Coordinates of C-alpha atoms in Angstrom, one line a residue:
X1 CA -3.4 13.1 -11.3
X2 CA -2.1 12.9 -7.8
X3 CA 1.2 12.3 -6.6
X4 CA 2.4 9.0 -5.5
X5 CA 4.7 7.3 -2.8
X6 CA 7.1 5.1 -4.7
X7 CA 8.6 3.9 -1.1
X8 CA 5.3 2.5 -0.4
X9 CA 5.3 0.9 -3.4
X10 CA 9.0 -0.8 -3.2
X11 CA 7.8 -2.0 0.6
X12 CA 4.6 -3.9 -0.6
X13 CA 6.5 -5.4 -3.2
X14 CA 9.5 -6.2 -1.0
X15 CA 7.0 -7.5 1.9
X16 CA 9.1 -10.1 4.3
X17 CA 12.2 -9.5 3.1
X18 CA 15.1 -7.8 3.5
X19 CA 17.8 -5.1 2.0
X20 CA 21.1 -7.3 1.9
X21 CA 24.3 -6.2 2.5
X22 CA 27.5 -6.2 0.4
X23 CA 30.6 -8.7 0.1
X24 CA 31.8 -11.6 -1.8
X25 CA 33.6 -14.8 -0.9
X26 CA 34.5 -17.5 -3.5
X27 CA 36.9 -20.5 -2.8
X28 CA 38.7 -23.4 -4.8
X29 CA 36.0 -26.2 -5.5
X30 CA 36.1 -30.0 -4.2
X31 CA 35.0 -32.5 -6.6
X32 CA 32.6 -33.8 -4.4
X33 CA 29.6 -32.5 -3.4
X34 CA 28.5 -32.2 0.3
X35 CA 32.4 -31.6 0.9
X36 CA 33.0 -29.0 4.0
X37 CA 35.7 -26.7 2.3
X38 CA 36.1 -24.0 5.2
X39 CA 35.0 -22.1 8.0
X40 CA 35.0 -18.1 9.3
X41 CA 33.5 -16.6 12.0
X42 CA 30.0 -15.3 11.7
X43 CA 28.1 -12.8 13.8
X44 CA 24.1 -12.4 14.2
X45 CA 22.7 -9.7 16.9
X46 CA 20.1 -12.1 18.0
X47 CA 21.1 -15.5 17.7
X48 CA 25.1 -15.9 18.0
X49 CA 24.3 -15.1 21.2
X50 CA 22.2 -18.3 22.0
X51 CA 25.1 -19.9 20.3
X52 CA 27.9 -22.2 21.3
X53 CA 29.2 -22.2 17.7
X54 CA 28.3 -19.6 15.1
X55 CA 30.3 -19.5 12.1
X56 CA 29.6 -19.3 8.3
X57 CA 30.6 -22.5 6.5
X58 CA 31.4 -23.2 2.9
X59 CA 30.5 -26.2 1.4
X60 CA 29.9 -27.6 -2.2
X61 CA 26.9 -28.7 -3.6
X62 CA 25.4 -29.5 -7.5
X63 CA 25.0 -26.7 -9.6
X64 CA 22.0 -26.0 -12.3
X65 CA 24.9 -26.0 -15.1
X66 CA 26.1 -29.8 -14.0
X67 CA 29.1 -29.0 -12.8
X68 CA 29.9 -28.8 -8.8
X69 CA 29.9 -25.3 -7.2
X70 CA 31.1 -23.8 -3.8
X71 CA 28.0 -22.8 -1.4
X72 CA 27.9 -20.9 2.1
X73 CA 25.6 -21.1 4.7
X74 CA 25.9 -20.0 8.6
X75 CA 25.8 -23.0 11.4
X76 CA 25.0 -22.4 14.7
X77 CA 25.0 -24.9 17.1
X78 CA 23.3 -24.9 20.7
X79 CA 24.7 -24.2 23.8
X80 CA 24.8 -26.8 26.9
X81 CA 24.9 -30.5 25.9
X82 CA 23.7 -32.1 23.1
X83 CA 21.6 -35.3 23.8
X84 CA 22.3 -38.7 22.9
X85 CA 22.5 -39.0 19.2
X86 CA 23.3 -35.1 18.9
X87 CA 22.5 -32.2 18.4
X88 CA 18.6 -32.8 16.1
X89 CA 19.1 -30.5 13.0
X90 CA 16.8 -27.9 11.2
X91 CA 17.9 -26.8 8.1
X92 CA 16.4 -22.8 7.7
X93 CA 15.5 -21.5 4.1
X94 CA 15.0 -17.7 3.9
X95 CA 12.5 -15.5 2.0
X96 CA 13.1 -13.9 -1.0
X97 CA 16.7 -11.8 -1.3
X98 CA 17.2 -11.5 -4.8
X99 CA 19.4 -13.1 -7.3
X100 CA 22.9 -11.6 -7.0
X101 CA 25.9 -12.1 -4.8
X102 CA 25.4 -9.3 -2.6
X103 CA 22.1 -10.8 -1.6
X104 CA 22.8 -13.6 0.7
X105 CA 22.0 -13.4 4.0
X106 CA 25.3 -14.5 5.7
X107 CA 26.6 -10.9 4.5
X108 CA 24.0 -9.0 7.2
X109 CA 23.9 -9.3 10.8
X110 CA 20.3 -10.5 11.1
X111 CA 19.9 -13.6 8.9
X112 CA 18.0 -11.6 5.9
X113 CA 15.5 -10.7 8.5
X114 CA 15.1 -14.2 10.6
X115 CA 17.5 -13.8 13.4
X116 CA 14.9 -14.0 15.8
X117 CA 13.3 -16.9 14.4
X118 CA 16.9 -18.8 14.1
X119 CA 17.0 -17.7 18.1
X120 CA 14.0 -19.6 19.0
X121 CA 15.1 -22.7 17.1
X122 CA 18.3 -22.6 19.5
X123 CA 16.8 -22.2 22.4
X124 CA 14.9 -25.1 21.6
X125 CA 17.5 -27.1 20.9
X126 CA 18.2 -27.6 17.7
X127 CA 21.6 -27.2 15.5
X128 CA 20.8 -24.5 12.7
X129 CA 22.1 -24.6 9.1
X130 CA 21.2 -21.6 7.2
X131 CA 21.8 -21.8 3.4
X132 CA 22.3 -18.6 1.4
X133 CA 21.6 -20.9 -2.0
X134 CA 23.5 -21.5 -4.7
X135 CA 24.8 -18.3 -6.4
X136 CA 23.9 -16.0 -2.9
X137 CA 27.1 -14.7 -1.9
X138 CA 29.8 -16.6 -4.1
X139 CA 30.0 -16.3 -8.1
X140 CA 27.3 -16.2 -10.4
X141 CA 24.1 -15.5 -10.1
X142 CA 20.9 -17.5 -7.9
X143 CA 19.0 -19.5 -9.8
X144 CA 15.7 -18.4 -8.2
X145 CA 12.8 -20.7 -7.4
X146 CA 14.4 -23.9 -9.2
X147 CA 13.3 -26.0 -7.0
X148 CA 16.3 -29.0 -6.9
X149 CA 19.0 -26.1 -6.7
X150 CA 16.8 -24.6 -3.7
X151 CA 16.5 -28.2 -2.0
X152 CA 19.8 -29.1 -2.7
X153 CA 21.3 -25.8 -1.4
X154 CA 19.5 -27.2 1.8
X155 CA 20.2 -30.7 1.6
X156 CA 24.0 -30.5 0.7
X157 CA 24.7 -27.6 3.6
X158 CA 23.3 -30.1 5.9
X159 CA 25.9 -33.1 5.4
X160 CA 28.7 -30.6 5.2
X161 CA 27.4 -29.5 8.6
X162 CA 27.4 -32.7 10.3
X163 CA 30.8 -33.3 8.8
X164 CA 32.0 -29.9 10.6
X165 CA 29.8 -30.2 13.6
X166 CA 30.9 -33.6 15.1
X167 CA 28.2 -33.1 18.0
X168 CA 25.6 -32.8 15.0
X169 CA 22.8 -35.8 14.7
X170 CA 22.3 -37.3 11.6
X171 CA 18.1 -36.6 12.6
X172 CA 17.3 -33.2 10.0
X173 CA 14.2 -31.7 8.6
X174 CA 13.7 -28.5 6.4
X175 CA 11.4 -25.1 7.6
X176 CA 11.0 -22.2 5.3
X177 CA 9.7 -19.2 4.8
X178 CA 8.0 -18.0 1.2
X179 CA 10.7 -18.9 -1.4
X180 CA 12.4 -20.9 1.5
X181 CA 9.1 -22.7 1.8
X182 CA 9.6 -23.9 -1.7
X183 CA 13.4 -24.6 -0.7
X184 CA 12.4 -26.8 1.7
X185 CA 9.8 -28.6 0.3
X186 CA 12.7 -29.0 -2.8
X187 CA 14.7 -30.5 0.7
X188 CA 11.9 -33.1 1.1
X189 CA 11.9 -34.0 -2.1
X190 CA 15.7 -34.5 -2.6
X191 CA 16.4 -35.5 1.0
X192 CA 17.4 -39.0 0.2
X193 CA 20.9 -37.5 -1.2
X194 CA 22.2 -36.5 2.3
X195 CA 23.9 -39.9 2.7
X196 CA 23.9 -41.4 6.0
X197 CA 21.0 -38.8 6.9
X198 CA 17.6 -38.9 8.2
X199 CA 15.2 -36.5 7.4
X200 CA 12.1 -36.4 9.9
X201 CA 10.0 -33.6 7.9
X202 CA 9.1 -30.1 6.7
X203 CA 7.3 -26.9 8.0
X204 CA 6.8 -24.6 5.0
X205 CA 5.7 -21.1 6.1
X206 CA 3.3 -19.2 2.9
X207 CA 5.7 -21.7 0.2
X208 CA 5.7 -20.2 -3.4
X209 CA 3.5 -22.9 -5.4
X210 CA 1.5 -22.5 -8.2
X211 CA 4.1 -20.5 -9.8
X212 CA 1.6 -19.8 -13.2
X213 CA -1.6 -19.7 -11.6
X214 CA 0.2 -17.3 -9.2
X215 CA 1.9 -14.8 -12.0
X216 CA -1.5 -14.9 -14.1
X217 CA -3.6 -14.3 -11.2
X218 CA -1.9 -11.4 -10.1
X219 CA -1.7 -10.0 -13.6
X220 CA -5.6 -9.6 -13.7
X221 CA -5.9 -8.5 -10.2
X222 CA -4.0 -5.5 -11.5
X223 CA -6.3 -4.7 -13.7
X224 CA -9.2 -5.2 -11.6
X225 CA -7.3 -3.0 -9.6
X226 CA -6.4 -0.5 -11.9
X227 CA -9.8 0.0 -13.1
X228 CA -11.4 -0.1 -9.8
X229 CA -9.3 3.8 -9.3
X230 CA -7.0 1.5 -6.5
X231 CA -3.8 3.0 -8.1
X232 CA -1.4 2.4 -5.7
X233 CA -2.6 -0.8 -5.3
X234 CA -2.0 -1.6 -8.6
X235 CA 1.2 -0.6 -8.8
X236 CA 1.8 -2.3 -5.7
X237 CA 1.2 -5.5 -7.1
X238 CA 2.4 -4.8 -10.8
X239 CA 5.9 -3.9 -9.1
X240 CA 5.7 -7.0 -7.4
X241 CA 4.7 -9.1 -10.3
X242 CA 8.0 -7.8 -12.4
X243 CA 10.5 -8.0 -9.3
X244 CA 9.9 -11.7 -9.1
X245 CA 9.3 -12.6 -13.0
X246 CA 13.2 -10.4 -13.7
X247 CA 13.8 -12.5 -10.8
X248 CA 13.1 -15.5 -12.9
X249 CA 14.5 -14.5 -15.8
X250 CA 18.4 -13.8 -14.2
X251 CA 18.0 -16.8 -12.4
X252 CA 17.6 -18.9 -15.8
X253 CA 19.9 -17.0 -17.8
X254 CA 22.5 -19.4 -15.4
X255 CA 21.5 -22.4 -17.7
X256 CA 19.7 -21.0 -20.6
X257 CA 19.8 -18.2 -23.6
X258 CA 16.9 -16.8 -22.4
X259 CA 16.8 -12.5 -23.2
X260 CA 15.2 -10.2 -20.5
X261 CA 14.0 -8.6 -24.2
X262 CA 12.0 -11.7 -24.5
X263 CA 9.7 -11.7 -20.9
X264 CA 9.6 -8.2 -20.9
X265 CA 8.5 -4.8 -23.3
X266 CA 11.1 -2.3 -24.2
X267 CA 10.3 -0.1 -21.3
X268 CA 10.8 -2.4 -18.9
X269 CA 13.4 -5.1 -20.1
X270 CA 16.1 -2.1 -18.5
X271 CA 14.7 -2.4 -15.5
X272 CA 14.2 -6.0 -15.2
X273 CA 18.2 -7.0 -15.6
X274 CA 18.6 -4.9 -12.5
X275 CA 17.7 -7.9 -11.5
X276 CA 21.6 -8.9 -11.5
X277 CA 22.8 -6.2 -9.5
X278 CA 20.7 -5.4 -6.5
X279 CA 19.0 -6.5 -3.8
X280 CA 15.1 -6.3 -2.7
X281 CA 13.9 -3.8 -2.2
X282 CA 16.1 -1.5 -4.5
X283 CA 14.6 -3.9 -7.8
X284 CA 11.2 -2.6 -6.4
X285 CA 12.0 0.8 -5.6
X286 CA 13.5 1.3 -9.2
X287 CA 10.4 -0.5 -11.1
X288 CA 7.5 1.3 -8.9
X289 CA 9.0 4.7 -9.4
X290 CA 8.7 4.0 -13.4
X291 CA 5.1 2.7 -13.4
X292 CA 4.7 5.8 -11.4
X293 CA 5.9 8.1 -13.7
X294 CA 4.3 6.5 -16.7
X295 CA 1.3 6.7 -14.8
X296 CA 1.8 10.2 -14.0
X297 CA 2.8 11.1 -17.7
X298 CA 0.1 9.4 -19.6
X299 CA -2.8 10.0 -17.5
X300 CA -2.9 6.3 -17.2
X301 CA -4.1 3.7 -15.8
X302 CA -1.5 0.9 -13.7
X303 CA -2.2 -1.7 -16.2
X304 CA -1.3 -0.1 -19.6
X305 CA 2.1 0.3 -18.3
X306 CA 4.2 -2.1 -20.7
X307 CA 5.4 -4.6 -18.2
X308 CA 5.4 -8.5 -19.4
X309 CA 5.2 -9.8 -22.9
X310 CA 1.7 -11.3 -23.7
X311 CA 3.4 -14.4 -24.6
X312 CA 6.0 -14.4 -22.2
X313 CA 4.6 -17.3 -20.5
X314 CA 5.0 -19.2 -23.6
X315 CA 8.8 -18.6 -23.6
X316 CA 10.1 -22.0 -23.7
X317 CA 13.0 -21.3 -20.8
X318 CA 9.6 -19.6 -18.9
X319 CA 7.6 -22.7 -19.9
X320 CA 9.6 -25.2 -18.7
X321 CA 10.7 -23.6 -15.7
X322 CA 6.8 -23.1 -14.6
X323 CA 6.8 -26.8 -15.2
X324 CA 10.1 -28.2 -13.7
X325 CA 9.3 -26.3 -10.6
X326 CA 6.5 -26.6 -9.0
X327 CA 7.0 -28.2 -5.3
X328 CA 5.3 -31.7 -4.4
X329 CA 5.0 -33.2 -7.4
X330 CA 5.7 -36.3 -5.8
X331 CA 4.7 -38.5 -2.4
X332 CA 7.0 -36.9 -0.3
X333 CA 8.8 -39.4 2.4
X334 CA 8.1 -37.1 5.7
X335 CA 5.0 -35.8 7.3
X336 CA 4.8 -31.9 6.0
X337 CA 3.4 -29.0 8.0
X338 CA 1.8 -25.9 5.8
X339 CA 1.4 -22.6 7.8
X340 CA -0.9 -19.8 6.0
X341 CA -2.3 -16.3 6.5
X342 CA -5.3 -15.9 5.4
X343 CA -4.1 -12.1 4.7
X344 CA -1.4 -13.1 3.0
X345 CA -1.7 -11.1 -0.6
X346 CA 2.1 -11.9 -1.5
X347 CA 1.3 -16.0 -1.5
X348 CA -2.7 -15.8 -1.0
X349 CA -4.1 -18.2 0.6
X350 CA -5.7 -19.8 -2.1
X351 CA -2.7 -20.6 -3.8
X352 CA -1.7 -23.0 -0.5
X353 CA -5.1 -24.7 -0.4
X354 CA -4.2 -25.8 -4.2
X355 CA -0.5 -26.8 -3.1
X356 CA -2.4 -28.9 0.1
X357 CA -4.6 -30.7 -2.4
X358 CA -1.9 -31.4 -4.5
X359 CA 0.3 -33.3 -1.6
X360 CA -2.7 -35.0 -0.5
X361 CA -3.1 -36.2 -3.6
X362 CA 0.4 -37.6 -4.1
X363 CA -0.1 -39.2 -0.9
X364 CA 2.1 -37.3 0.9
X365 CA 1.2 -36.7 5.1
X366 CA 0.6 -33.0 5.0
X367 CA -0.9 -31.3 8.1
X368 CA -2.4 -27.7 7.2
X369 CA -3.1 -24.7 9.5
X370 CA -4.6 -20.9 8.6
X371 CA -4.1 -17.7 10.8
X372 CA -7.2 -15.5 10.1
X373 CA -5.2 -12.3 10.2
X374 CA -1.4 -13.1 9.4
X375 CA 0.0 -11.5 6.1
X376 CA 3.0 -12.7 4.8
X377 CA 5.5 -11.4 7.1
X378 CA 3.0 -12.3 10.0
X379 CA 2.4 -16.0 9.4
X380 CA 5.9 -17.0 10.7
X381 CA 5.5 -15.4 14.2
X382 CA 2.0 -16.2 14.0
X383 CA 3.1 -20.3 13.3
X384 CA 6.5 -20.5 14.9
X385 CA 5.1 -22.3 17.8
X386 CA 3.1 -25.1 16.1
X387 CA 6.4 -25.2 13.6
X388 CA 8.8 -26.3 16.8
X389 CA 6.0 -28.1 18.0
X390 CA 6.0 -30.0 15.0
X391 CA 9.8 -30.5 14.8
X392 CA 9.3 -32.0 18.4
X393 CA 7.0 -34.7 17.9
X394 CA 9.2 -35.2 14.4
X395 CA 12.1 -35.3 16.4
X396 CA 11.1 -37.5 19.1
X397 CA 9.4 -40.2 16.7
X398 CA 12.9 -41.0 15.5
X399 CA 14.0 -41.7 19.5

């Protein structure tokens, strides 16, 4: 059997994202959520720069478990003078980071990856709030994908923004990439609770949707793959498929009893509660090198490696999370703009033509565009342009 390249591996699964740093910051809670609690300086390599303002805020916000948690995001604000009404807002939501506090994007110097993409926003005028999430960079773990703690992460670092930035407009909208996709369609849906707030719209670069179409689809492309001799491939996408399913699972053991034992088979339950500890793309890294190695010493195909439970989807914490958060479930009240590269294998494109017919079917005003030969990582240069251009025409309708 021939030798394989685990790095490669841990890359394609870790596509678009970033290694995080390390640090921790927790603070006494308010009561209230949307409270600004305190401020620190923050530095980015590309867009502090730009910047007239560039701190890292903390703020409070609703947690999964009820009760009302501390949050942090950075806020940069424009240099020059704001226009009448203020600074317009964008709230950013970042790709996937991982689950555990070392993962937030406020701890590195380049926004998780989209410091040059917060630049741009700045130079076009716009105030930028950048969430970490709940459970990214304070205590506790993220509860990944849930959609309200997502939006709410967004929508709840945006009023303690304007409360902190008194040059700050009350005029926001949401754009994400990936899992910040998802965040910010979460935003649309749970904009209404930024009191005194308007929120103008979304740009959702490759969103996670289709959560169980998505996990089931890829679990038989791997063993098309696999018997198709595309090993590395295979493991490729079988490393990918755990990372974000142990993602899943540390993210729910926040609210639930749910066991990594019960998603996952022996072998790989160890390396699934990882999960808690490290960043992408050290989950990755760890997982490919053990499909590897079973691969290697059982003459095996990528597919027989025990990875998932056959009836892990049946879970009911794993049920009802496929369920609870799926994105657009509802007429959403601003127009939406869906950005997609048609060589996109991390979110394929087919699982945003699904997520498009489900907004237009909700009655939502969704407008859609495809890039022929953006991947993941690729669509959000490839659609930054039409995404400001969009925030534009959002932003001026309110004027």
């Amino acid at each position: 059997m021939p030798r394989f390249h685990f790095n490669r591996f841990a890359l394609m699964f870790a596509v678009g994202f970033t290694l995080q740093g390390c640090g921790d910051t927790d603070t006494q809670t308010s009561s209230s959520v949307g409270a600004f609690v305190s401020s620190g300086s923050y530095t980015a390599t590309l867009s502090s720069a730009q910047a007239s303002m560039s701190q890292k805020i903390t703020y409070t916000m609703p947690s999964v478990n009820g009760t009302v948690v501390n949050a942090t995001a950075v806020v940069l604000v424009p240099k020059g003078t704001a226009p009448t009404g203020g600074w317009p807002v964008i709230a950013w939501a970042h790709g996937t980071t991982g689950v555990a506090d070392t993962c937030a994007p406020s701890l590195t110097s380049d926004l998780a990856g989209y410091d040059a993409v917060v630049a741009t926003l700045l130079n076009a005028g716009y105030m930028v709030v950048a969430p970490d999430y709940e459970g990214l960079g304070v205590a506790g773990l993220h509860p990944y994908l849930n959609l309200a703690s997502e939006g709410r992460s967004l929508v709840y670092a945006v009023v303690a923004a304007k409360k902190a930035v008194p040059t700050a407009s009350t005029q926001w909208m949401a754009m994400g990439h990936s899992q910040g996709g998802h965040a910010a369609l979460g935003a649309a849906q749970y904009a209404a609770e930024a009191t005194g707030m308007t929120y103008r719209g979304t740009v959702a670069f490759a969103p996670a949707s289709n959560l169980a179409t998505a996990l089931s689809s890829a679990q038989q492309q791997v063993l098309q793959l696999s018997q198709a001799g595309q090993t590395q491939q295979a493991i490729g996408l079988l490393t990918q498929n755990m990372g974000f399913t142990a993602l899943v699972t540390a993210g729910l053991r926040q609210n639930t009893t749910i066991n990594y034992s019960d998603v996952f088979e022996t072998r790989s339950a160890p390396l699934a509660v990882l999960a808690e500890s490290v960043c992408l793309p050290a989950l990755g890294q760890s997982m490919a090198q053990d499909i590897g190695a079973f691969v290697q010493q059982n003459l095996s195909i990528p597919s027989n490696y025990p990875a998932l439970r056959s009836s892990y989807a049946s879970v009911p914490a794993i049920a009802s999370f496929l369920t609870m958060n799926e994105p657009a479930q509802v007429k959403l009240s601003a127009p939406v703009l869906l950005l997609q590269g048609a060589a996109d294998t991390t979110v394929p494109q087919g699982l945003t033509d699904l997520l498009n017919q489900t907004l237009l079917s909700k009655g939502s005003s969704v407008t859609y565009q495809t890039f022929a030969s953006a991947d993941h990582t690729g669509v959000v240069s490839a659609g930054l342009a039409s995404g400001v251009a969009f925030a534009q025409q959002r932003f001026a309708a309110a004027q």
